[in-house]
mmCIF file of C-alpha atoms and ligand atoms in Angstrom:
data_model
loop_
_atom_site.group_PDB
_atom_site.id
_atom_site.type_symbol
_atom_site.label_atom_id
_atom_site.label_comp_id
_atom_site.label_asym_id
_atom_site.label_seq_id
_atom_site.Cartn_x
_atom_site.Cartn_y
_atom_site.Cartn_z
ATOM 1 C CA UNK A 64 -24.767 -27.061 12.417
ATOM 2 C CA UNK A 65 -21.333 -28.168 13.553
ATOM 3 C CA UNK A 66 -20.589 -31.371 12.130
ATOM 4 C CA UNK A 67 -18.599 -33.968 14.485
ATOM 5 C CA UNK A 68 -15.671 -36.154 14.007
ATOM 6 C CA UNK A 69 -15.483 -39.748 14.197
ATOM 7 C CA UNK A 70 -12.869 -42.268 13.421
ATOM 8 C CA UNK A 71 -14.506 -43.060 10.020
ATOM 9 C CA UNK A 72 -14.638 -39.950 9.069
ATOM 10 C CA UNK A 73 -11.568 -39.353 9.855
ATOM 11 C CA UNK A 74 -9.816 -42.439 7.747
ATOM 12 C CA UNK A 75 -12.223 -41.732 4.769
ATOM 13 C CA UNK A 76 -11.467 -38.132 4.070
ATOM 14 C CA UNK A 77 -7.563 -38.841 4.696
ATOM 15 C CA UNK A 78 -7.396 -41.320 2.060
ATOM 16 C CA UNK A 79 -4.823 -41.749 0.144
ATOM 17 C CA UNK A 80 -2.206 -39.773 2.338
ATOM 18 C CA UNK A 81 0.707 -41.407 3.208
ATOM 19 C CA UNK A 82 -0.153 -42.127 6.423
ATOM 20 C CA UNK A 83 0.652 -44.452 9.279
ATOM 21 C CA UNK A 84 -1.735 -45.541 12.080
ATOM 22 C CA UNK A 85 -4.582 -43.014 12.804
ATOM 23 C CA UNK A 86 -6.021 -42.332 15.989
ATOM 24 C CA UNK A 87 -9.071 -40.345 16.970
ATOM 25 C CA UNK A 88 -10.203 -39.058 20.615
ATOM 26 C CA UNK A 89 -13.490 -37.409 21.697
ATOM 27 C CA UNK A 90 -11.659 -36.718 24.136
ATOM 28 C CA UNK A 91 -7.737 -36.544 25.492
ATOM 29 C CA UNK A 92 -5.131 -34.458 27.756
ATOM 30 C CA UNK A 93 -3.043 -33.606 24.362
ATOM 31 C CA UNK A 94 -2.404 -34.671 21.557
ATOM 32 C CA UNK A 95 1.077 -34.303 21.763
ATOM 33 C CA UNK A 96 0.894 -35.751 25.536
ATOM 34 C CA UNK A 97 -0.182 -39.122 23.683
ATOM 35 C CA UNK A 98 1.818 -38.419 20.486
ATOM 36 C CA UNK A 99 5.183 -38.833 22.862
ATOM 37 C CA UNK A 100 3.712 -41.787 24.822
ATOM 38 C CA UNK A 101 3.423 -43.441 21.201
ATOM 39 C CA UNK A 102 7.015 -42.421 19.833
ATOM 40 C CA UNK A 103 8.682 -43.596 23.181
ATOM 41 C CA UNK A 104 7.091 -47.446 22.351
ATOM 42 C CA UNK A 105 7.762 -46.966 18.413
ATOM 43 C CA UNK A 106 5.638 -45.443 16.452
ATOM 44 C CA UNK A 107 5.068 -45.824 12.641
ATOM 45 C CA UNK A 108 6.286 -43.123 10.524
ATOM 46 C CA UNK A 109 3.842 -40.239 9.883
ATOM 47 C CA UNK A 110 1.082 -41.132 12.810
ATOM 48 C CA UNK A 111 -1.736 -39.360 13.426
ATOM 49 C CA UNK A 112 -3.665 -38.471 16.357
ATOM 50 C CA UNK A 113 -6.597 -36.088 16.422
ATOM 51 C CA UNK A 114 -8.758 -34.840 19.195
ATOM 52 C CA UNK A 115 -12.302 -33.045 19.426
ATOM 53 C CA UNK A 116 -11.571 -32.187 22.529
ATOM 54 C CA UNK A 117 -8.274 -31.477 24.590
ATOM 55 C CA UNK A 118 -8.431 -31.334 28.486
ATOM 56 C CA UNK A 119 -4.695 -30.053 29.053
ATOM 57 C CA UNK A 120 -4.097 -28.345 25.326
ATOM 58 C CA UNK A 121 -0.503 -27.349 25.335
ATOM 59 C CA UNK A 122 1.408 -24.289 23.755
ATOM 60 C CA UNK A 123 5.232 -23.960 24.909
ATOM 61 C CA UNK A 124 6.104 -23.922 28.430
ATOM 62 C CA UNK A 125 3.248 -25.652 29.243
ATOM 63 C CA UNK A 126 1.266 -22.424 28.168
ATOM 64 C CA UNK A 127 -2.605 -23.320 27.812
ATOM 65 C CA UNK A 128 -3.900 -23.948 24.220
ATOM 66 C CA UNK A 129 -8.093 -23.573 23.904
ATOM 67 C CA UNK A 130 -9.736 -25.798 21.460
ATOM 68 C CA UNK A 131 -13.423 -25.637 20.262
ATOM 69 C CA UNK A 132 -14.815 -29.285 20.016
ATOM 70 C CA UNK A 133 -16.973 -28.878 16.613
ATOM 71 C CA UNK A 134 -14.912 -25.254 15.954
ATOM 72 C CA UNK A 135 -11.503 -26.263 16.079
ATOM 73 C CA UNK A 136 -8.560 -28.627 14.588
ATOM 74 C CA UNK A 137 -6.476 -30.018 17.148
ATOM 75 C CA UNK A 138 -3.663 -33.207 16.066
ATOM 76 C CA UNK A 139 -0.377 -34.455 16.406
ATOM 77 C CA UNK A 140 1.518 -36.127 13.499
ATOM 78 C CA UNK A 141 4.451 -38.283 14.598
ATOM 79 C CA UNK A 142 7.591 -37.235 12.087
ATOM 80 C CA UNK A 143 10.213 -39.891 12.299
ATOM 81 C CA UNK A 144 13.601 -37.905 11.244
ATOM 82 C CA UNK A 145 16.302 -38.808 8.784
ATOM 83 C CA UNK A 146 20.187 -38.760 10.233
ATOM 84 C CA UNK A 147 20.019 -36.024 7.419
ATOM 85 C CA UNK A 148 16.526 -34.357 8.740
ATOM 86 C CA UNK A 149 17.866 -34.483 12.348
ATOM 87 C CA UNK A 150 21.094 -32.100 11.325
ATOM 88 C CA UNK A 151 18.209 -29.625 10.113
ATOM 89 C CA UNK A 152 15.657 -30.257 13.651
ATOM 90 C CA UNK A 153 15.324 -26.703 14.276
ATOM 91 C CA UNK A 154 13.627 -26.506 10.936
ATOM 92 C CA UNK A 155 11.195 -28.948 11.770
ATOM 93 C CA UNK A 156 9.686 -26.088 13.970
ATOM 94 C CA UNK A 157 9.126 -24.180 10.948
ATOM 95 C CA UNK A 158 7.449 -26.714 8.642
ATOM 96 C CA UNK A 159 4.443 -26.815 10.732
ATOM 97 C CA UNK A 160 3.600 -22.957 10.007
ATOM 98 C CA UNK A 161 4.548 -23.254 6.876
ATOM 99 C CA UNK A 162 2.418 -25.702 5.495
ATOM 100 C CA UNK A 163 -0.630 -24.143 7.302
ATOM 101 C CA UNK A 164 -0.467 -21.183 5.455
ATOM 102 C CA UNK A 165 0.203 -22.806 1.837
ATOM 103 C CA UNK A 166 -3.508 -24.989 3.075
ATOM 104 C CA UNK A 167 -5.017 -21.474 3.573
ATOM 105 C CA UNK A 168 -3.431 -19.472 0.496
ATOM 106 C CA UNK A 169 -4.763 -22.320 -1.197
ATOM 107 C CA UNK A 170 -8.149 -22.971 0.330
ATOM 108 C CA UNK A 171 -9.134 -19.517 0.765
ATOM 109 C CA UNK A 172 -7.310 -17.872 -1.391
ATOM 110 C CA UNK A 173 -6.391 -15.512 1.252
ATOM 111 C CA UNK A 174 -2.612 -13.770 2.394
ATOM 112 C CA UNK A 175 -0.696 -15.331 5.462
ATOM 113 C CA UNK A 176 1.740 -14.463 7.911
ATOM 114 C CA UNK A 177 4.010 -16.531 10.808
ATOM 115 C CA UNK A 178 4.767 -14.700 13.559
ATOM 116 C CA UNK A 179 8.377 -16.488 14.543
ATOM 117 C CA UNK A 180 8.724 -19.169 14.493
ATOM 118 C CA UNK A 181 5.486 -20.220 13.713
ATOM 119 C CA UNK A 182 2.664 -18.709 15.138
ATOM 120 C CA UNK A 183 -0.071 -18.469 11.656
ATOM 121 C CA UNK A 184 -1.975 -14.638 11.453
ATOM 122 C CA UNK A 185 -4.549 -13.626 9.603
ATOM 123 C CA UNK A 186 -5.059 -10.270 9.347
ATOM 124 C CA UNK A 187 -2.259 -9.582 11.987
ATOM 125 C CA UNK A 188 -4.099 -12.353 14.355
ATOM 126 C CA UNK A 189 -3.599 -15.967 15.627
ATOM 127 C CA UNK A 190 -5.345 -18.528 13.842
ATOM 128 C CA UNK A 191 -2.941 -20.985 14.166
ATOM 129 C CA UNK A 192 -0.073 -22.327 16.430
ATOM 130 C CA UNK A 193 2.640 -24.926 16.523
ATOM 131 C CA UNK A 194 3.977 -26.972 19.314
ATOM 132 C CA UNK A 195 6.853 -29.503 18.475
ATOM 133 C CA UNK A 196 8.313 -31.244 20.386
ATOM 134 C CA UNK A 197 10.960 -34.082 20.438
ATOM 135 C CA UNK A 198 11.042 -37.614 21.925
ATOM 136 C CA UNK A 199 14.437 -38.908 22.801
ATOM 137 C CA UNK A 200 15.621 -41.967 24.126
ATOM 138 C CA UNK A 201 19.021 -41.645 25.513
ATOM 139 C CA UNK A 202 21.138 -40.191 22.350
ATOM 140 C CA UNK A 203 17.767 -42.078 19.971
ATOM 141 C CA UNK A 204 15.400 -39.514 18.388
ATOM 142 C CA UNK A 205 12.159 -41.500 18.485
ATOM 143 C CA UNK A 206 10.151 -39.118 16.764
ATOM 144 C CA UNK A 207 9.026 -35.492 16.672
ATOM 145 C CA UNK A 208 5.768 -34.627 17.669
ATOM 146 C CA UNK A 209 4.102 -31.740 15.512
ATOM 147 C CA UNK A 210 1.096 -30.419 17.295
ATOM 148 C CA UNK A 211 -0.811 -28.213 15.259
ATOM 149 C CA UNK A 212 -3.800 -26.361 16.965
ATOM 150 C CA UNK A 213 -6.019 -24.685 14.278
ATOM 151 C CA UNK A 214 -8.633 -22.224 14.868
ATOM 152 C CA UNK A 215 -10.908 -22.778 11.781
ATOM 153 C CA UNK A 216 -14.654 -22.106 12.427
ATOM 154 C CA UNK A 217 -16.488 -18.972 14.198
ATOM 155 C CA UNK A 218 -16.009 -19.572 17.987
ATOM 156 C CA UNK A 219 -13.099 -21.142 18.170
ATOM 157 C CA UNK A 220 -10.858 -18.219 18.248
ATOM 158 C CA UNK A 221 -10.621 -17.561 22.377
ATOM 159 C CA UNK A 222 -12.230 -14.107 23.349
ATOM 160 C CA UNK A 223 -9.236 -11.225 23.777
ATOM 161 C CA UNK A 224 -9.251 -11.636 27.793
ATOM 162 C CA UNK A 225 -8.106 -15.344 27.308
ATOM 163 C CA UNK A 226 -5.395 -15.012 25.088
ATOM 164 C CA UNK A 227 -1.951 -12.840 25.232
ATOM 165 C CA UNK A 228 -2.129 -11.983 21.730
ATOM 166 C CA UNK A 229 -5.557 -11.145 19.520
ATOM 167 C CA UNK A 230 -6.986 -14.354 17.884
ATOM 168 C CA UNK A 231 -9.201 -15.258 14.969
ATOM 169 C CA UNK A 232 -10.504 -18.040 13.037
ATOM 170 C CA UNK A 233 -10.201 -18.500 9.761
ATOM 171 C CA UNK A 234 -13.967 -18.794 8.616
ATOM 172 C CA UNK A 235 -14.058 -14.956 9.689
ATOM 173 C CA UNK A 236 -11.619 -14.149 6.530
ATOM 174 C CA UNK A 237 -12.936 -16.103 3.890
ATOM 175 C CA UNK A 238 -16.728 -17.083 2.051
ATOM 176 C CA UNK A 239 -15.405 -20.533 1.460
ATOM 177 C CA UNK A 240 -16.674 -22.620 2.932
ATOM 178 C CA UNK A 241 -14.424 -23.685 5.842
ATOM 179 C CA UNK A 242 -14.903 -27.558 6.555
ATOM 180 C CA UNK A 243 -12.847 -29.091 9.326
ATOM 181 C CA UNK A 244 -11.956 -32.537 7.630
ATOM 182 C CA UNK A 245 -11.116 -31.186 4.149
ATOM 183 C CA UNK A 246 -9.124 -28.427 5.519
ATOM 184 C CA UNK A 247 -7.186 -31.037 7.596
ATOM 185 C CA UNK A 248 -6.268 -32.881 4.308
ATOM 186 C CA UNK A 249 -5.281 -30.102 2.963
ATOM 187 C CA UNK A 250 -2.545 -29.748 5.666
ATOM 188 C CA UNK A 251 -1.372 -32.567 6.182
ATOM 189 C CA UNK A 252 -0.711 -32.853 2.243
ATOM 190 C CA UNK A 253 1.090 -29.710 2.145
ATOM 191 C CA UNK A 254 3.125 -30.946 5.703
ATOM 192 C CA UNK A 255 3.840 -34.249 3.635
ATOM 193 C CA UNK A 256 5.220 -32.406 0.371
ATOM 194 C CA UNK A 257 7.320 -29.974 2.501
ATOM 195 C CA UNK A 258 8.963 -32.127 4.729
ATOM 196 C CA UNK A 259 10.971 -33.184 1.026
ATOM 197 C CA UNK A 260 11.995 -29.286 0.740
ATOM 198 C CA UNK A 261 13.098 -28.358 4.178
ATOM 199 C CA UNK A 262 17.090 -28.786 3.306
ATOM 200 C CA UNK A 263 16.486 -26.659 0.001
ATOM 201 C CA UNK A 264 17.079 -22.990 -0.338
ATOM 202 C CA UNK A 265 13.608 -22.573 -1.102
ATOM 203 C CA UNK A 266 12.080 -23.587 2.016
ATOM 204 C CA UNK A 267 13.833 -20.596 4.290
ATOM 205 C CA UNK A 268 13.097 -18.080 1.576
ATOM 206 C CA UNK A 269 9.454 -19.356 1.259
ATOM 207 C CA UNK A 270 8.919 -18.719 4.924
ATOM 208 C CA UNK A 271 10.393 -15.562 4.864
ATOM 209 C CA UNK A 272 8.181 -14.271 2.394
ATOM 210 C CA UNK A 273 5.301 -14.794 4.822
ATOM 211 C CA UNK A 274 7.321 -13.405 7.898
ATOM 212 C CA UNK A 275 5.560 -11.040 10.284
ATOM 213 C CA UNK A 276 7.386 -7.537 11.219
ATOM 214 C CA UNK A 277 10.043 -7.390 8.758
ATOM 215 C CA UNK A 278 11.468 -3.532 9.123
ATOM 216 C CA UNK A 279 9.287 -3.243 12.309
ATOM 217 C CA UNK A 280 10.743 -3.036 15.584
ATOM 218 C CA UNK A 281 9.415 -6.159 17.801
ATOM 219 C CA UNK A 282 10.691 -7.417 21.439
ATOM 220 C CA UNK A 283 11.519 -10.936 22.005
ATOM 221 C CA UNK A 284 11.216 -11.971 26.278
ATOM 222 C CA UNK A 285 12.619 -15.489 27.368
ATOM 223 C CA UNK A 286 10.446 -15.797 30.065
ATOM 224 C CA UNK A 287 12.877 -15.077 32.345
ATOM 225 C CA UNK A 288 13.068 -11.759 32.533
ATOM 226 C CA UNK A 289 15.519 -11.090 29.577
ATOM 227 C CA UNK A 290 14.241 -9.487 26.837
ATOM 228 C CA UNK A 291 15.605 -7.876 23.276
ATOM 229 C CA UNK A 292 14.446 -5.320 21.515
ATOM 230 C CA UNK A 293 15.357 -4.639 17.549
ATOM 231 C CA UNK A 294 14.342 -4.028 14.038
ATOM 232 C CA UNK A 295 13.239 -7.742 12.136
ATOM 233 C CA UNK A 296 15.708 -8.620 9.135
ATOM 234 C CA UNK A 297 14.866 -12.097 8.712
ATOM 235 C CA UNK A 298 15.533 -15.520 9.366
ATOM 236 C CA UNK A 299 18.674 -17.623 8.882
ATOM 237 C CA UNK A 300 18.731 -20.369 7.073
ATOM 238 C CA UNK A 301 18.655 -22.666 9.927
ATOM 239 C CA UNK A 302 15.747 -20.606 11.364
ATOM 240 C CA UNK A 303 17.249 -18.215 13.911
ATOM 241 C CA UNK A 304 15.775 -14.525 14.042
ATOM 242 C CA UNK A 305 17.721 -12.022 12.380
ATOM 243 C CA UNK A 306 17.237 -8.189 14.084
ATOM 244 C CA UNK A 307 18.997 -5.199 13.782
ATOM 245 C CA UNK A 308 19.727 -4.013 17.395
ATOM 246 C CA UNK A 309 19.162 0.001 19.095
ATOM 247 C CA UNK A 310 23.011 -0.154 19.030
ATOM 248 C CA UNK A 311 23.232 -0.574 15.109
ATOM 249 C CA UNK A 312 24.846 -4.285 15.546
ATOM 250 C CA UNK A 313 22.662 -7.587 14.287
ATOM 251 C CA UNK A 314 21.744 -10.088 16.701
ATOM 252 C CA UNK A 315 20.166 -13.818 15.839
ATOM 253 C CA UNK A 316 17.862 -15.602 18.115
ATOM 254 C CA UNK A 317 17.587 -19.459 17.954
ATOM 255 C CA UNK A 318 13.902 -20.797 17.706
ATOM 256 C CA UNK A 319 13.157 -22.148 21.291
ATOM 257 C CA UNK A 320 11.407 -20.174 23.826
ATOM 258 C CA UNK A 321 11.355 -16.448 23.127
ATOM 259 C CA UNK A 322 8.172 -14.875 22.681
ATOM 260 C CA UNK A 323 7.907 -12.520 20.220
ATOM 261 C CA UNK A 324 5.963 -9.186 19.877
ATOM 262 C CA UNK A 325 5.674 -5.736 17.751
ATOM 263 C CA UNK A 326 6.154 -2.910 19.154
ATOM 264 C CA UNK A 327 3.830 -0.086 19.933
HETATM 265 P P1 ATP B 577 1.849 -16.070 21.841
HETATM 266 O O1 ATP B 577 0.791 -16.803 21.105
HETATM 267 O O2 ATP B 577 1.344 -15.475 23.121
HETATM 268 O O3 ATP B 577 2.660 -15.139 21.009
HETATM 269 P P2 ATP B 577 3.642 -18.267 21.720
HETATM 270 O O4 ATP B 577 3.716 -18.102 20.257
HETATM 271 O O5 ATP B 577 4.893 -18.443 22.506
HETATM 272 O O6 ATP B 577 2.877 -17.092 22.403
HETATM 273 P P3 ATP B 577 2.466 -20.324 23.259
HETATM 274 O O7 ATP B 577 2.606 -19.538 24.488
HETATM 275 O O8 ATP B 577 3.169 -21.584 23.074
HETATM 276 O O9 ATP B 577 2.631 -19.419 21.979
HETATM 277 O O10 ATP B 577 0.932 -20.687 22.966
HETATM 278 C C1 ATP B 577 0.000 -20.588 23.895
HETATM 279 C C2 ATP B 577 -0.621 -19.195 23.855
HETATM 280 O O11 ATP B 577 -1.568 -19.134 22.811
HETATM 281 C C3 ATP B 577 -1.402 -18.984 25.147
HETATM 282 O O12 ATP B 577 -0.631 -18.235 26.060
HETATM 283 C C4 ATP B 577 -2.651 -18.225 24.722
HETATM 284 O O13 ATP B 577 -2.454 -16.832 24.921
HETATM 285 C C5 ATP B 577 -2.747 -18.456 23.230
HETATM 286 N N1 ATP B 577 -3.883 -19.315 22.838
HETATM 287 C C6 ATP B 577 -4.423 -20.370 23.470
HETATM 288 N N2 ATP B 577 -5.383 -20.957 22.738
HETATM 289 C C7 ATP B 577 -5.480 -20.231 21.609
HETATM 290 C C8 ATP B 577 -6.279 -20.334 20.448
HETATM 291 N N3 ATP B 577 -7.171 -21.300 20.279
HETATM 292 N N4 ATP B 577 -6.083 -19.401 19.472
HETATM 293 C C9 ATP B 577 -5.182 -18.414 19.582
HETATM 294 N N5 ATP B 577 -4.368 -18.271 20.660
HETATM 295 C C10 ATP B 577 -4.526 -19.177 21.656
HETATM 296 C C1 BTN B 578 1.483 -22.370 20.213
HETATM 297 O O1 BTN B 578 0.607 -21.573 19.987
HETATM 298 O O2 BTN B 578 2.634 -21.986 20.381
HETATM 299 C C2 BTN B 578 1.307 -23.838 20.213
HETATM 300 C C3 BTN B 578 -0.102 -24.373 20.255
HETATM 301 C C4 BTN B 578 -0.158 -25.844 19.870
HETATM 302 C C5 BTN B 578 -1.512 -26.448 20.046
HETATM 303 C C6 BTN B 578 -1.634 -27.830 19.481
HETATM 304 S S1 BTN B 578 -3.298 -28.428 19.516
HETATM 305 C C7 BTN B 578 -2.757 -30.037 19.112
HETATM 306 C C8 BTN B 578 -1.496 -30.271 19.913
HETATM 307 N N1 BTN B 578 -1.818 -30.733 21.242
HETATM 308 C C9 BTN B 578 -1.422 -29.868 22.185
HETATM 309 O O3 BTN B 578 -1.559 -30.013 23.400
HETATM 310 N N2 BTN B 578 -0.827 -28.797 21.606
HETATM 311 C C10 BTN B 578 -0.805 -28.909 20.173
#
């Protein structure tokens, strides 16, 4: 039986997190959609919104993102940037992935990957994906949005003819026991602890331990028709792709909106 979410439910199992104001929908466009209509009147730091379901689920470039009321984890936490923090945004992008696979290593004692930037795998599939994305006001950063879609419970994970890459959920790798609220702690605890480490050394070479494709030949399209083929290296420390091109020359890609996929 699929259990449901409610508002009290909600605030009970996240107690204790630092936490600002928590909302909960049954039902909403996006989380993020609402996330950035909060930051643009002032938000309070760290503010949560979570959704059973999402009518207009967003990936980037307005890309569709399915979630499974019951199945799924879909929420937005409102990050309210440092002067210091917003010299290292593009890393913000990264933090997202990052802490969802330290809340599976260490709820399921299973292996994880990010696909760059931060697409989460299992077993070379999407459980996972981030969407940030930044409110401004004039030259103001109200807030960054981190919307964090979560694929945790068997039918959540979109059949193969709905999605552009293979999905899975994460109940399907693990006898845990996979529950939805506890899991959701678990993330936003490791999000909370990480954010502190995202100007240290560490957090790049933590990441890169769990990147995808490293020595495999991958493309990267914008979208527009350009695309780049090469050999993955890495990342840099401010989060840009590092690949060894056909021509024998390296090549880095900023995080924004270039797909990535292996070859073959
Ligand atoms: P991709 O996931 O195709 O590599 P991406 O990392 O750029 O692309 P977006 O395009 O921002 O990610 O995310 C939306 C994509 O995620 C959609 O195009 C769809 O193929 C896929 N998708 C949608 N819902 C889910 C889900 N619940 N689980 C896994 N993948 C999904
Ligand atoms: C991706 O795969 O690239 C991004 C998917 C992000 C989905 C989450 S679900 C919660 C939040 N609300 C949205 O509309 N999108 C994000």
């Amino acid at each position: 039986m699929t259990e449901t979410l409610n508002a009290e439910k909600l605030k009970e199992a996240l107690q204790g997190l630092p936490l600002g104001r928590i909302y909960f929908f049954e039902e909403t466009d996006s989380t993020n959609e609402q996330g950035l209509e909060i930051a643009a009147r002032g938000a309070e730091e760290l503010t949560l919104l979570v959704a059973e379901r999402q009518t207009a689920g967003r990936g980037r470039l307005g890309r569709k993102w399915v979630t499974a009321p019951g199945a799924s984890l879909a929420f937005s936490l409102i990050l309210k940037p440092s002067k210091a923090e917003i010299s290292h945004l593009s890393l913000f992008s990264l933090l997202g992935g990052l802490a969802v696979c330290r809340a599976i290593e260490n709820y399921a004692q299973i292996a994880t990957q990010v696909k760059w930037p931060n697409d989460v795998l299992l077993n070379g599939m999407k459980t996972a994906g981030i969407l940030a994305e930044s409110c401004w006001q004039g030259e103001q950063l109200a807030g960054v949005v981190m919307g964090i879609g979560i694929n945790l419970l068997p039918g959540s994970a979109p059949p193969a003819g709905e999605v552009l890459y293979p999905a899975t959920c994460l109940q399907d790798h693990t006898p845990v026991k996979v529950e939805r609220l506890s899991f959701l702690r678990a993330v936003l605890a490791q999000l909370i602890v990480l954010r502190q480490q995202i100007m240290d050394e560490n957090f790049i070479q933590e990441y890169t331990r769990r990147l995808a494709f490293v020595n495999q030949p991958v493309t990267l399209n914008s979208g527009q028709g350009d695309s780049w083929s090469g050999v993955v290296l890495g990342v840099q420390a401010d989060g840009q792709l590092r690949l060894r091109l056909a021509d024998g020359t390296e090549a880095s890609f900023p995080i924004g909106e270039l797909r990535l996929r292996p070859e073959g």
